[in-house]
Short mmCIF file of C-alpha atoms in Angstrom, two decimals:
data_model
loop_
_atom_site.label_atom_id
_atom_site.label_comp_id
_atom_site.label_asym_id
_atom_site.label_seq_id
_atom_site.Cartn_x
_atom_site.Cartn_y
_atom_site.Cartn_z
CA UNK N 1 3.98 15.75 -7.67
CA UNK N 2 2.29 19.06 -6.95
CA UNK N 3 3.63 22.27 -8.45
CA UNK N 4 3.39 25.61 -6.62
CA UNK N 5 2.49 28.96 -8.19
CA UNK N 6 1.67 32.45 -6.95
CA UNK N 7 -2.02 32.54 -6.01
CA UNK N 8 -2.35 36.10 -7.37
CA UNK N 9 -1.34 34.98 -10.88
CA UNK N 10 -4.34 32.69 -11.11
CA UNK N 11 -7.15 35.17 -10.57
CA UNK N 12 -10.47 33.46 -9.86
CA UNK N 13 -9.68 29.86 -8.86
CA UNK N 14 -13.03 28.74 -10.27
CA UNK N 15 -12.33 30.11 -13.75
CA UNK N 16 -9.92 28.13 -15.98
CA UNK N 17 -6.62 29.91 -16.57
CA UNK N 18 -5.11 28.37 -19.72
CA UNK N 19 -1.61 29.69 -18.99
CA UNK N 20 -1.61 28.08 -15.55
CA UNK N 21 -3.14 24.87 -16.91
CA UNK N 22 -0.52 24.54 -19.67
CA UNK N 23 2.25 25.34 -17.19
CA UNK N 24 1.08 22.42 -15.05
CA UNK N 25 0.91 20.14 -18.11
CA UNK N 26 4.49 21.02 -19.08
CA UNK N 27 5.65 20.18 -15.56
CA UNK N 28 3.78 16.89 -15.83
CA UNK N 29 5.55 16.01 -19.09
CA UNK N 30 8.96 16.76 -17.55
CA UNK N 31 8.42 13.94 -15.04
CA UNK N 32 7.34 11.29 -17.53
CA UNK N 33 10.83 9.81 -17.99
CA UNK N 34 11.45 9.27 -14.28
CA UNK N 35 7.99 7.84 -13.62
CA UNK N 36 8.15 5.52 -16.66
CA UNK N 37 11.49 4.14 -15.48
CA UNK N 38 10.12 3.42 -12.00
CA UNK N 39 7.06 1.71 -13.48
CA UNK N 40 9.30 -0.36 -15.79
CA UNK N 41 11.44 -1.55 -12.90
CA UNK N 42 8.39 -2.65 -10.93
CA UNK N 43 6.99 -4.47 -13.98
CA UNK N 44 10.29 -6.24 -14.69
CA UNK N 45 11.47 -4.18 -17.66
CA UNK N 46 14.90 -3.55 -16.18
CA UNK N 47 18.32 -2.60 -17.55
CA UNK N 48 19.63 -6.17 -17.44
CA UNK N 49 17.20 -7.14 -20.19
CA UNK N 50 19.25 -5.04 -22.61
CA UNK N 51 22.59 -6.59 -21.59
CA UNK N 52 24.67 -7.91 -24.50
CA UNK N 53 28.22 -9.30 -24.72
CA UNK N 54 30.73 -7.74 -27.10
CA UNK N 55 31.25 -11.17 -28.64
CA UNK N 56 28.08 -11.68 -30.66
CA UNK N 57 28.54 -15.47 -30.54
CA UNK N 58 28.23 -15.49 -26.75
CA UNK N 59 24.61 -15.80 -25.67
CA UNK N 60 23.57 -13.43 -22.87
CA UNK N 61 21.41 -15.35 -20.41
CA UNK N 62 19.82 -12.26 -18.91
CA UNK N 63 18.62 -13.03 -15.39
CA UNK N 64 16.25 -10.56 -13.73
CA UNK N 65 15.49 -10.91 -10.02
CA UNK N 66 12.80 -8.31 -9.38
CA UNK N 67 13.82 -6.78 -6.06
CA UNK N 68 11.85 -3.64 -6.99
CA UNK N 69 8.58 -5.57 -7.03
CA UNK N 70 9.53 -7.44 -3.85
CA UNK N 71 10.20 -4.20 -1.96
CA UNK N 72 6.98 -2.55 -3.13
CA UNK N 73 4.73 -5.56 -2.57
CA UNK N 74 6.14 -6.13 0.91
CA UNK N 75 5.73 -2.48 1.90
CA UNK N 76 2.19 -2.41 0.52
CA UNK N 77 1.37 -5.50 2.58
CA UNK N 78 2.98 -4.06 5.72
CA UNK N 79 1.13 -0.75 5.32
CA UNK N 80 -2.33 -1.76 4.12
CA UNK N 81 -2.64 -5.43 5.06
CA UNK N 82 -4.92 -4.24 7.87
CA UNK N 83 -7.61 -1.67 7.04
CA UNK N 84 -7.34 1.90 8.31
CA UNK N 85 -9.57 2.59 11.33
CA UNK N 86 -11.38 5.87 12.01
CA UNK N 87 -12.65 6.91 15.45
CA UNK N 88 -14.83 9.99 15.92
CA UNK N 89 -13.88 12.61 18.47
CA UNK N 90 -15.88 12.33 21.69
CA UNK N 91 -19.30 13.85 21.22
CA UNK N 92 -19.12 13.79 17.41
CA UNK N 93 -20.61 11.45 14.83
CA UNK N 94 -19.01 10.09 11.64
CA UNK N 95 -21.34 7.15 10.96
CA UNK N 96 -22.42 8.49 7.55
CA UNK N 97 -18.80 8.94 6.49
CA UNK N 98 -17.89 5.42 7.61
CA UNK N 99 -20.86 4.03 5.70
CA UNK N 100 -19.75 5.87 2.56
CA UNK N 101 -16.22 4.48 2.94
CA UNK N 102 -17.56 0.96 3.29
CA UNK N 103 -19.70 1.28 0.15
CA UNK N 104 -16.73 2.27 -2.02
CA UNK N 105 -14.57 -0.61 -0.66
CA UNK N 106 -11.99 1.83 0.64
CA UNK N 107 -9.61 -0.88 1.86
CA UNK N 108 -9.05 -2.18 -1.67
CA UNK N 109 -8.59 1.39 -2.89
CA UNK N 110 -6.01 2.11 -0.18
CA UNK N 111 -3.98 -0.91 -1.33
CA UNK N 112 -3.91 0.40 -4.92
CA UNK N 113 -3.02 3.89 -3.70
CA UNK N 114 -0.19 2.65 -1.48
CA UNK N 115 1.26 0.75 -4.43
CA UNK N 116 1.52 4.02 -6.39
CA UNK N 117 3.14 5.68 -3.38
CA UNK N 118 5.71 2.91 -3.08
CA UNK N 119 6.58 2.87 -6.80
CA UNK N 120 6.42 6.56 -7.74
CA UNK N 121 6.88 8.29 -4.38
CA UNK N 122 3.48 9.97 -4.58
CA UNK N 123 -0.02 9.15 -5.78
CA UNK N 124 -3.37 10.69 -6.60
CA UNK N 125 -6.96 9.79 -5.88
CA UNK N 126 -10.03 11.34 -7.44
CA UNK N 127 -13.37 11.63 -5.65
CA UNK N 128 -16.40 12.14 -7.86
CA UNK N 129 -20.16 11.67 -8.00
CA UNK N 130 -21.46 9.05 -10.42
CA UNK N 131 -25.01 9.36 -11.72
CA UNK N 132 -27.04 6.24 -10.97
CA UNK N 133 -30.68 5.24 -11.42
CA UNK N 134 -33.01 8.02 -10.23
CA UNK N 135 -35.28 7.67 -7.23
CA UNK N 136 -38.94 7.33 -8.25
CA UNK N 137 -41.66 8.26 -5.75
CA UNK N 138 -45.38 9.09 -5.74
CA UNK N 139 -46.56 12.37 -4.24
CA UNK N 140 -49.83 12.99 -2.35
CA UNK N 141 -51.69 13.67 -5.60
CA UNK N 142 -50.58 10.37 -7.10
CA UNK N 143 -48.11 11.95 -9.50
CA UNK N 144 -44.83 10.21 -10.23
CA UNK N 145 -41.80 12.15 -9.05
CA UNK N 146 -38.33 11.40 -10.42
CA UNK N 147 -35.37 12.58 -8.34
CA UNK N 148 -31.84 12.44 -9.79
CA UNK N 149 -29.49 10.28 -7.77
CA UNK N 150 -25.72 10.12 -7.46
CA UNK N 151 -23.24 7.84 -5.76
CA UNK N 152 -19.87 8.76 -4.28
CA UNK N 153 -16.92 7.07 -5.96
CA UNK N 154 -13.14 7.16 -5.54
CA UNK N 155 -10.41 6.00 -7.91
CA UNK N 156 -6.62 5.93 -7.83
CA UNK N 157 -5.23 8.03 -10.69
CA UNK N 158 -1.93 7.26 -12.45
CA UNK N 159 0.60 9.92 -11.32
CA UNK N 160 1.86 10.04 -14.93
CA UNK N 161 -1.49 11.49 -15.97
CA UNK N 162 -2.36 13.91 -13.15
CA UNK N 163 -0.95 16.89 -11.31
CA UNK N 164 -2.16 19.24 -8.57
CA UNK N 165 -1.32 22.96 -8.50
CA UNK N 166 -0.99 24.57 -5.06
CA UNK N 167 -0.23 28.07 -3.82
CA UNK N 168 3.35 28.92 -2.90
CA UNK N 169 2.67 29.48 0.80
CA UNK N 170 3.95 27.19 3.53
CA UNK N 171 0.52 25.53 3.68
CA UNK N 172 0.48 24.61 -0.05
CA UNK N 173 -3.29 24.84 -0.38
CA UNK N 174 -4.56 23.13 -3.59
CA UNK N 175 -5.79 25.58 -6.24
CA UNK N 176 -6.78 23.16 -9.02
CA UNK N 177 -5.95 19.73 -10.41
CA UNK N 178 -5.40 18.49 -13.97
CA UNK N 179 -6.02 15.01 -15.37
CA UNK N 180 -4.75 14.25 -18.89
CA UNK N 181 -5.90 11.21 -20.86
CA UNK N 182 -4.80 10.26 -24.38
CA UNK N 183 -7.59 9.62 -26.88
CA UNK N 184 -6.99 7.01 -29.59
CA UNK N 185 -8.74 6.26 -32.85
CA UNK N 186 -9.69 2.80 -34.10
CA UNK N 187 -6.18 2.36 -35.52
CA UNK N 188 -4.69 2.71 -32.05
CA UNK N 189 -3.07 6.06 -32.84
CA UNK N 190 -3.32 9.02 -30.45
CA UNK N 191 -5.98 11.46 -31.65
CA UNK N 192 -5.71 14.35 -29.22
CA UNK N 193 -6.11 14.45 -25.46
CA UNK N 194 -8.86 14.88 -22.90
CA UNK N 195 -7.78 17.48 -20.33
CA UNK N 196 -10.00 17.74 -17.24
CA UNK N 197 -9.48 20.63 -14.84
CA UNK N 198 -10.76 20.18 -11.26
CA UNK N 199 -11.42 23.46 -9.44
CA UNK N 200 -13.02 23.92 -6.00
CA UNK N 201 -16.48 24.71 -7.38
CA UNK N 202 -16.28 23.81 -11.06
CA UNK N 203 -15.02 21.03 -13.34
CA UNK N 204 -14.18 21.66 -17.01
CA UNK N 205 -13.15 19.08 -19.63
CA UNK N 206 -11.30 20.10 -22.80
CA UNK N 207 -10.57 18.06 -25.92
CA UNK N 208 -7.33 18.98 -27.69
CA UNK N 209 -6.65 18.28 -31.34
CA UNK N 210 -2.84 18.12 -31.16
CA UNK N 211 -0.69 17.65 -28.06
CA UNK N 212 -1.59 17.90 -24.40
CA UNK N 213 -1.64 21.67 -23.99
CA UNK N 214 -4.96 23.50 -24.24
CA UNK N 215 -5.62 26.45 -26.56
CA UNK N 216 -8.57 28.79 -26.96
CA UNK N 217 -9.52 26.88 -30.12
CA UNK N 218 -9.96 23.59 -28.29
CA UNK N 219 -13.48 22.43 -27.58
CA UNK N 220 -14.99 22.38 -24.10
CA UNK N 221 -16.55 18.92 -23.92
CA UNK N 222 -18.18 19.26 -20.52
CA UNK N 223 -18.54 21.86 -17.79
CA UNK N 224 -20.44 21.52 -14.52
CA UNK N 225 -20.45 22.63 -10.89
CA UNK N 226 -18.61 20.68 -8.21
CA UNK N 227 -20.32 20.03 -4.87
CA UNK N 228 -17.09 19.24 -3.01
CA UNK N 229 -16.25 22.93 -2.51
CA UNK N 230 -12.58 21.87 -2.71
CA UNK N 231 -10.24 20.30 -5.26
CA UNK N 232 -11.38 16.62 -5.43
CA UNK N 233 -8.00 15.46 -6.79
CA UNK N 234 -5.93 14.61 -3.69
CA UNK N 235 -2.17 14.11 -3.67
CA UNK N 236 -0.59 11.62 -1.26
CA UNK N 237 3.13 11.57 -0.46
CA UNK N 238 5.31 8.58 0.35
CA UNK N 239 7.85 10.77 2.13
CA UNK N 240 9.02 14.36 2.19
CA UNK N 241 11.15 13.91 -0.94
CA UNK N 242 8.37 12.06 -2.82
CA UNK N 243 10.72 9.19 -3.64
CA UNK N 244 9.70 5.61 -4.31
CA UNK N 245 10.69 2.84 -1.92
CA UNK N 246 13.20 1.30 -4.36
CA UNK N 247 14.21 4.43 -6.29
CA UNK N 248 17.58 4.82 -4.54
CA UNK N 249 18.33 1.11 -4.98
CA UNK N 250 18.23 0.92 -8.78
CA UNK N 251 22.03 0.78 -9.11
CA UNK N 252 22.21 -2.08 -6.59
CA UNK N 253 19.39 -3.91 -8.35
CA UNK N 254 21.21 -3.57 -11.69
CA UNK N 255 24.49 -4.78 -10.16
CA UNK N 256 22.85 -7.84 -8.64
CA UNK N 257 21.09 -8.79 -11.86
CA UNK N 258 24.26 -8.30 -13.92
CA UNK N 259 26.26 -10.48 -11.53
CA UNK N 260 23.67 -13.27 -11.69
CA UNK N 261 23.55 -12.97 -15.49
CA UNK N 262 27.33 -13.34 -15.73
CA UNK N 263 27.24 -16.38 -13.44
CA UNK N 264 24.71 -18.14 -15.65
CA UNK N 265 26.57 -17.14 -18.81
CA UNK N 266 29.82 -18.50 -17.36
CA UNK N 267 28.09 -21.78 -16.56
CA UNK N 268 26.81 -22.06 -20.10
CA UNK N 269 30.25 -21.19 -21.46
CA UNK N 270 31.70 -23.94 -19.26
CA UNK N 271 29.30 -26.47 -20.78
CA UNK N 272 30.04 -25.22 -24.31
CA UNK N 273 33.81 -25.27 -23.79
CA UNK N 274 36.27 -25.40 -26.72
CA UNK N 275 38.09 -28.68 -27.38
CA UNK N 276 41.85 -28.25 -27.93
CA UNK N 277 44.07 -30.98 -29.41
CA UNK N 278 47.85 -31.14 -29.05
CA UNK N 279 50.13 -32.97 -31.50
CA UNK N 280 47.45 -33.79 -34.06
CA UNK N 281 44.50 -32.33 -35.91
CA UNK N 282 40.93 -33.46 -36.50
CA UNK N 283 39.92 -34.72 -39.87
CA UNK N 284 37.19 -32.75 -41.62
CA UNK N 285 35.61 -35.66 -43.48
CA UNK N 286 32.03 -36.67 -42.65
CA UNK N 287 33.00 -39.84 -40.80
CA UNK N 288 35.39 -37.99 -38.47
CA UNK N 289 32.84 -35.23 -37.78
CA UNK N 290 30.12 -37.79 -37.05
CA UNK N 291 32.46 -39.68 -34.72
CA UNK N 292 33.28 -36.42 -32.89
CA UNK N 293 29.57 -35.76 -32.34
CA UNK N 294 29.32 -39.20 -30.76
CA UNK N 295 32.25 -38.42 -28.45
CA UNK N 296 34.86 -40.45 -30.33
CA UNK N 297 38.22 -39.00 -31.43
CA UNK N 298 40.78 -40.90 -33.47
CA UNK N 299 43.91 -39.62 -31.74
CA UNK N 300 47.49 -40.91 -31.62
CA UNK N 301 48.94 -42.11 -28.32
CA UNK N 302 50.30 -39.83 -25.59
CA UNK N 303 53.73 -41.36 -26.20
CA UNK N 304 53.69 -39.63 -29.55
CA UNK N 305 53.04 -36.27 -27.83
CA UNK N 306 49.29 -36.15 -28.45
CA UNK N 307 46.84 -34.72 -25.89
CA UNK N 308 43.30 -33.37 -25.66
CA UNK N 309 41.98 -30.67 -23.25
CA UNK N 310 38.94 -28.46 -22.75
CA UNK N 311 39.59 -24.73 -22.92
CA UNK N 312 37.52 -23.22 -20.09
CA UNK N 313 37.41 -20.00 -18.09
CA UNK N 314 38.18 -20.55 -14.42
CA UNK N 315 36.34 -18.50 -11.81
CA UNK N 316 36.11 -18.52 -8.03
CA UNK N 317 32.52 -19.45 -7.25
CA UNK N 318 33.01 -18.74 -3.55
CA UNK N 319 34.04 -15.14 -4.15
CA UNK N 320 31.20 -14.62 -6.61
CA UNK N 321 28.72 -15.98 -4.09
CA UNK N 322 30.06 -13.67 -1.36
CA UNK N 323 29.70 -10.68 -3.67
CA UNK N 324 26.15 -11.71 -4.55
CA UNK N 325 25.17 -12.01 -0.88
CA UNK N 326 26.82 -8.67 -0.09
CA UNK N 327 24.81 -6.84 -2.77
CA UNK N 328 21.57 -8.53 -1.69
CA UNK N 329 22.20 -7.63 1.96
CA UNK N 330 22.78 -4.01 0.95
CA UNK N 331 19.47 -3.98 -0.93
CA UNK N 332 17.57 -5.12 2.15
CA UNK N 333 19.56 -2.87 4.49
CA UNK N 334 18.98 0.32 2.50
CA UNK N 335 15.31 -0.44 1.76
CA UNK N 336 14.57 -1.47 5.41
CA UNK N 337 12.59 -4.38 3.98
CA UNK N 338 13.80 -7.64 5.58
CA UNK N 339 14.62 -10.76 3.61
CA UNK N 340 11.89 -13.07 4.87
CA UNK N 341 13.80 -16.10 3.53
CA UNK N 342 16.67 -15.32 5.88
CA UNK N 343 17.43 -17.88 8.59
CA UNK N 344 17.12 -15.04 11.12
CA UNK N 345 13.36 -15.04 10.53
CA UNK N 346 12.70 -18.61 11.59
CA UNK N 347 9.49 -19.38 13.46
CA UNK N 348 11.21 -19.87 16.82
CA UNK N 349 12.47 -16.28 17.06
CA UNK N 350 11.22 -14.56 20.23
CA UNK N 351 8.97 -11.55 20.03
CA UNK N 352 11.61 -9.25 21.50
CA UNK N 353 14.24 -10.44 19.00
CA UNK N 354 11.77 -10.05 16.13
CA UNK N 355 11.02 -6.50 17.29
CA UNK N 356 14.67 -5.47 16.94
CA UNK N 357 15.02 -7.18 13.56
CA UNK N 358 12.03 -5.18 12.29
CA UNK N 359 13.05 -1.93 14.00
CA UNK N 360 14.14 -0.26 10.75
CA UNK N 361 10.96 -1.37 8.97
CA UNK N 362 8.75 -0.03 11.77
CA UNK N 363 10.52 3.32 11.61
CA UNK N 364 9.96 3.43 7.85
CA UNK N 365 6.27 2.60 8.25
CA UNK N 366 5.80 5.25 10.95
CA UNK N 367 7.11 7.90 8.52
CA UNK N 368 4.98 6.62 5.65
CA UNK N 369 1.90 6.61 7.89
CA UNK N 370 2.21 10.28 8.84
CA UNK N 371 2.35 11.41 5.22
CA UNK N 372 -0.44 8.99 4.28
CA UNK N 373 -2.68 10.38 7.02
CA UNK N 374 -2.33 13.91 5.61
CA UNK N 375 -4.20 12.80 2.52
CA UNK N 376 -6.72 10.77 4.52
CA UNK N 377 -7.76 13.83 6.53
CA UNK N 378 -8.42 15.72 3.29
CA UNK N 379 -10.39 12.74 1.98
CA UNK N 380 -12.59 12.70 5.09
CA UNK N 381 -13.34 16.41 4.68
CA UNK N 382 -14.49 15.92 1.09
CA UNK N 383 -16.66 12.92 1.94
CA UNK N 384 -18.18 14.80 4.89
CA UNK N 385 -19.25 17.59 2.52
CA UNK N 386 -21.11 15.17 0.25
CA UNK N 387 -22.82 13.07 2.95
CA UNK N 388 -24.00 16.20 4.77
CA UNK N 389 -25.43 17.62 1.53
CA UNK N 390 -27.41 14.38 1.24
CA UNK N 391 -28.87 14.85 4.72
CA UNK N 392 -26.17 13.41 6.95
CA UNK N 393 -24.84 14.94 10.14
CA UNK N 394 -21.17 14.00 10.29
CA UNK N 395 -18.29 15.96 11.75
CA UNK N 396 -14.80 14.61 11.03
CA UNK N 397 -12.94 17.36 12.91
CA UNK N 398 -10.66 15.72 15.45
CA UNK N 399 -11.28 12.26 13.98
CA UNK N 400 -8.56 9.83 15.05
CA UNK N 401 -6.97 7.74 12.28
CA UNK N 402 -5.11 4.58 13.22
CA UNK N 403 -3.31 1.97 11.15
CA UNK N 404 -1.85 -1.25 12.53
CA UNK N 405 1.10 -2.44 10.40
CA UNK N 406 0.69 -5.98 9.13
CA UNK N 407 3.97 -7.29 10.52
CA UNK N 408 4.70 -10.52 12.42
CA UNK N 409 3.85 -10.34 16.12
CA UNK N 410 4.58 -12.91 18.82
CA UNK N 411 1.09 -13.00 20.33
CA UNK N 412 2.18 -15.16 23.27
CA UNK N 413 4.60 -12.48 24.45
CA UNK N 414 1.93 -9.80 24.06
CA UNK N 415 -0.60 -11.77 26.12
CA UNK N 416 1.99 -12.47 28.84
CA UNK N 417 2.87 -8.78 29.02
CA UNK N 418 -0.82 -7.92 29.40
CA UNK N 419 -1.18 -10.45 32.23
CA UNK N 420 1.91 -9.18 34.02
CA UNK N 421 0.75 -5.56 33.75
CA UNK N 422 -2.79 -6.29 34.98
CA UNK N 423 -3.41 -4.30 38.15
CA UNK N 424 -0.43 -2.06 37.46
CA UNK N 425 -1.60 -0.38 34.27
CA UNK N 426 -5.19 0.34 33.20
CA UNK N 427 -6.63 -2.33 30.94
CA UNK N 428 -7.47 0.35 28.41
CA UNK N 429 -3.71 0.69 27.90
CA UNK N 430 -2.69 -2.97 28.07
CA UNK N 431 -5.46 -4.17 25.72
CA UNK N 432 -4.27 -1.63 23.15
CA UNK N 433 -1.09 -3.73 22.81
CA UNK N 434 -3.12 -6.41 21.06
CA UNK N 435 -2.71 -6.30 17.27
CA UNK N 436 -5.72 -5.56 15.07
CA UNK N 437 -7.76 -4.13 17.95
CA UNK N 438 -9.53 -0.96 16.91
CA UNK N 439 -11.87 -0.21 19.82
CA UNK N 440 -10.23 -1.06 23.15
CA UNK N 441 -13.38 -0.25 25.13
CA UNK N 442 -15.26 -2.85 23.10
CA UNK N 443 -12.71 -5.49 24.17
CA UNK N 444 -13.07 -4.43 27.82
CA UNK N 445 -16.87 -4.73 27.59
CA UNK N 446 -16.60 -8.16 25.98
CA UNK N 447 -14.26 -9.35 28.73
CA UNK N 448 -16.69 -8.10 31.41
CA UNK N 449 -19.55 -9.91 29.69
CA UNK N 450 -17.43 -13.05 29.44
CA UNK N 451 -16.66 -12.93 33.18
CA UNK N 452 -20.36 -12.49 33.99
CA UNK N 453 -21.25 -15.45 31.77
CA UNK N 454 -18.62 -17.61 33.49
CA UNK N 455 -20.01 -16.74 36.93
CA UNK N 456 -23.52 -17.63 35.81
CA UNK N 457 -22.35 -20.96 34.35
CA UNK N 458 -20.50 -21.82 37.56
CA UNK N 459 -23.59 -21.08 39.63
CA UNK N 460 -25.69 -23.30 37.38
CA UNK N 461 -23.15 -26.12 37.70
CA UNK N 462 -23.14 -25.84 41.51
CA UNK N 463 -26.94 -25.81 41.62
CA UNK N 464 -27.05 -29.06 39.68
CA UNK N 465 -24.49 -30.68 42.00
CA UNK N 466 -25.90 -29.49 45.38
CA UNK N 467 -29.27 -27.75 44.99
CA UNK N 468 -30.02 -27.87 48.79
CA UNK N 469 -26.87 -25.90 49.58
CA UNK N 470 -27.70 -23.21 47.05
CA UNK N 471 -31.30 -22.98 48.37
CA UNK N 472 -29.93 -22.57 51.91
CA UNK N 473 -27.54 -19.85 50.76
CA UNK N 474 -30.37 -18.12 48.89
CA UNK N 475 -32.60 -18.25 51.99
CA UNK N 476 -29.78 -16.86 54.13
CA UNK N 477 -29.31 -14.07 51.64
CA UNK N 478 -33.04 -13.34 51.73
CA UNK N 479 -33.13 -13.36 55.55
CA UNK N 480 -30.12 -11.07 55.74
CA UNK N 481 -31.84 -8.71 53.34
CA UNK N 482 -35.02 -8.82 55.50
CA UNK N 483 -33.03 -8.14 58.68
CA UNK N 484 -31.32 -5.23 57.04
CA UNK N 485 -34.70 -3.91 55.95
CA UNK N 486 -36.07 -4.31 59.51
CA UNK N 487 -33.11 -2.51 61.04
CA UNK N 488 -33.53 0.30 58.55
CA UNK N 489 -37.24 0.58 59.47
CA UNK N 490 -36.39 0.66 63.21
CA UNK N 491 -33.80 3.33 62.69
CA UNK N 492 -36.26 5.34 60.65
CA UNK N 493 -38.92 5.08 63.37
CA UNK N 494 -36.41 6.18 66.03
CA UNK N 495 -35.49 9.23 64.00
CA UNK N 496 -39.19 9.99 63.56
CA UNK N 497 -39.85 9.85 67.33
#
């Protein structure tokens, strides 16, 4: 989560300001508890695992149903199941940028980034240049020339280890970013920290001896110029509040897990019920104990007032089940993530009915998309800078970004709607209703080519069936063309006279 400061307090943004850096690090440490808890809930380390009964003899069968992971994984699939598509503004070229995105497998990266957004409420990505094997060439004189070579890379950075500092204006322009990484010795103990500061035109790495904060005594491990001409550490937001998708549901998740745990514990207590005898006692000799283990009790008759019962706790399973379903329904209602095991999501549901069932989810995704696109535009700007330095000619200004949610679609209904609207609406609009279609014009061109191919195949089939008829039609066409040409010549000669 970015922190805002007064731009004037920083001085030169390309010179490290230790006070500002340490201020950002302190803000980063303040958020560790919240972020660790969210990560624990996604990974299954939830509160129910620590549940214990007051009676130490009662075993707690802790049951953990990971709704947090379900919500995040479903939202990640809905958001990034289909790759993001980029379309250049008319008259502009972004081919070099698209090629760079393809090389770094940006779709896989977007999935990892969206997972951080869903869990933590915000995420970071770092763009950098990795040195690779140099380019070796021979000049005109036959001398070997070695040219250093770099490759653009991008990585998702753990929000618990990074922070961006912006100015305090309404635009919140990034001033610098900080990435903190613990260094450990061979014993596995923390031995200082690596603190890397990303400025618009410079990158500096410090190595601290004790703690995260940097002092004037700490060593500068590396310092070099940055070609991005902007802070290469980009922050993405999940929503305006920077909240995770399941963060407000933690109390419901805990309640559901506790209820399920108590149900299982009650079942086990029912199996391990206490045997109560009336009117007599059990002998404690070895033979009587062995007989009891085998299910045999030497008891007097009921006429003598003897009786045997199991002491069990009675509970209303119907009411418990209703409460369980109520909590689970609330989890799905508040998260907007549908329960795909629900009978309402059977395969025979119409497309229109499915649309209304997913209405809340689609609204959630539309909000997430807008905040996600803010970071993508900044990413495109940074990549454009690098590819143009390397000789490219890309311009991402006005680039259109589109993302098709990976949600169930009744394709039959979509196709029928396109057919019904043909001739009423332009095909450029109706074809855009098709899911996973990036370039509508490409679909229109393919359909035109398909129609032309069908006409040619039909003509070939007719020629094979009745070649004389086709030859007659061709000759008539030729004669009509000749007559038209003759008439045109006559008219031309009349105008000449």
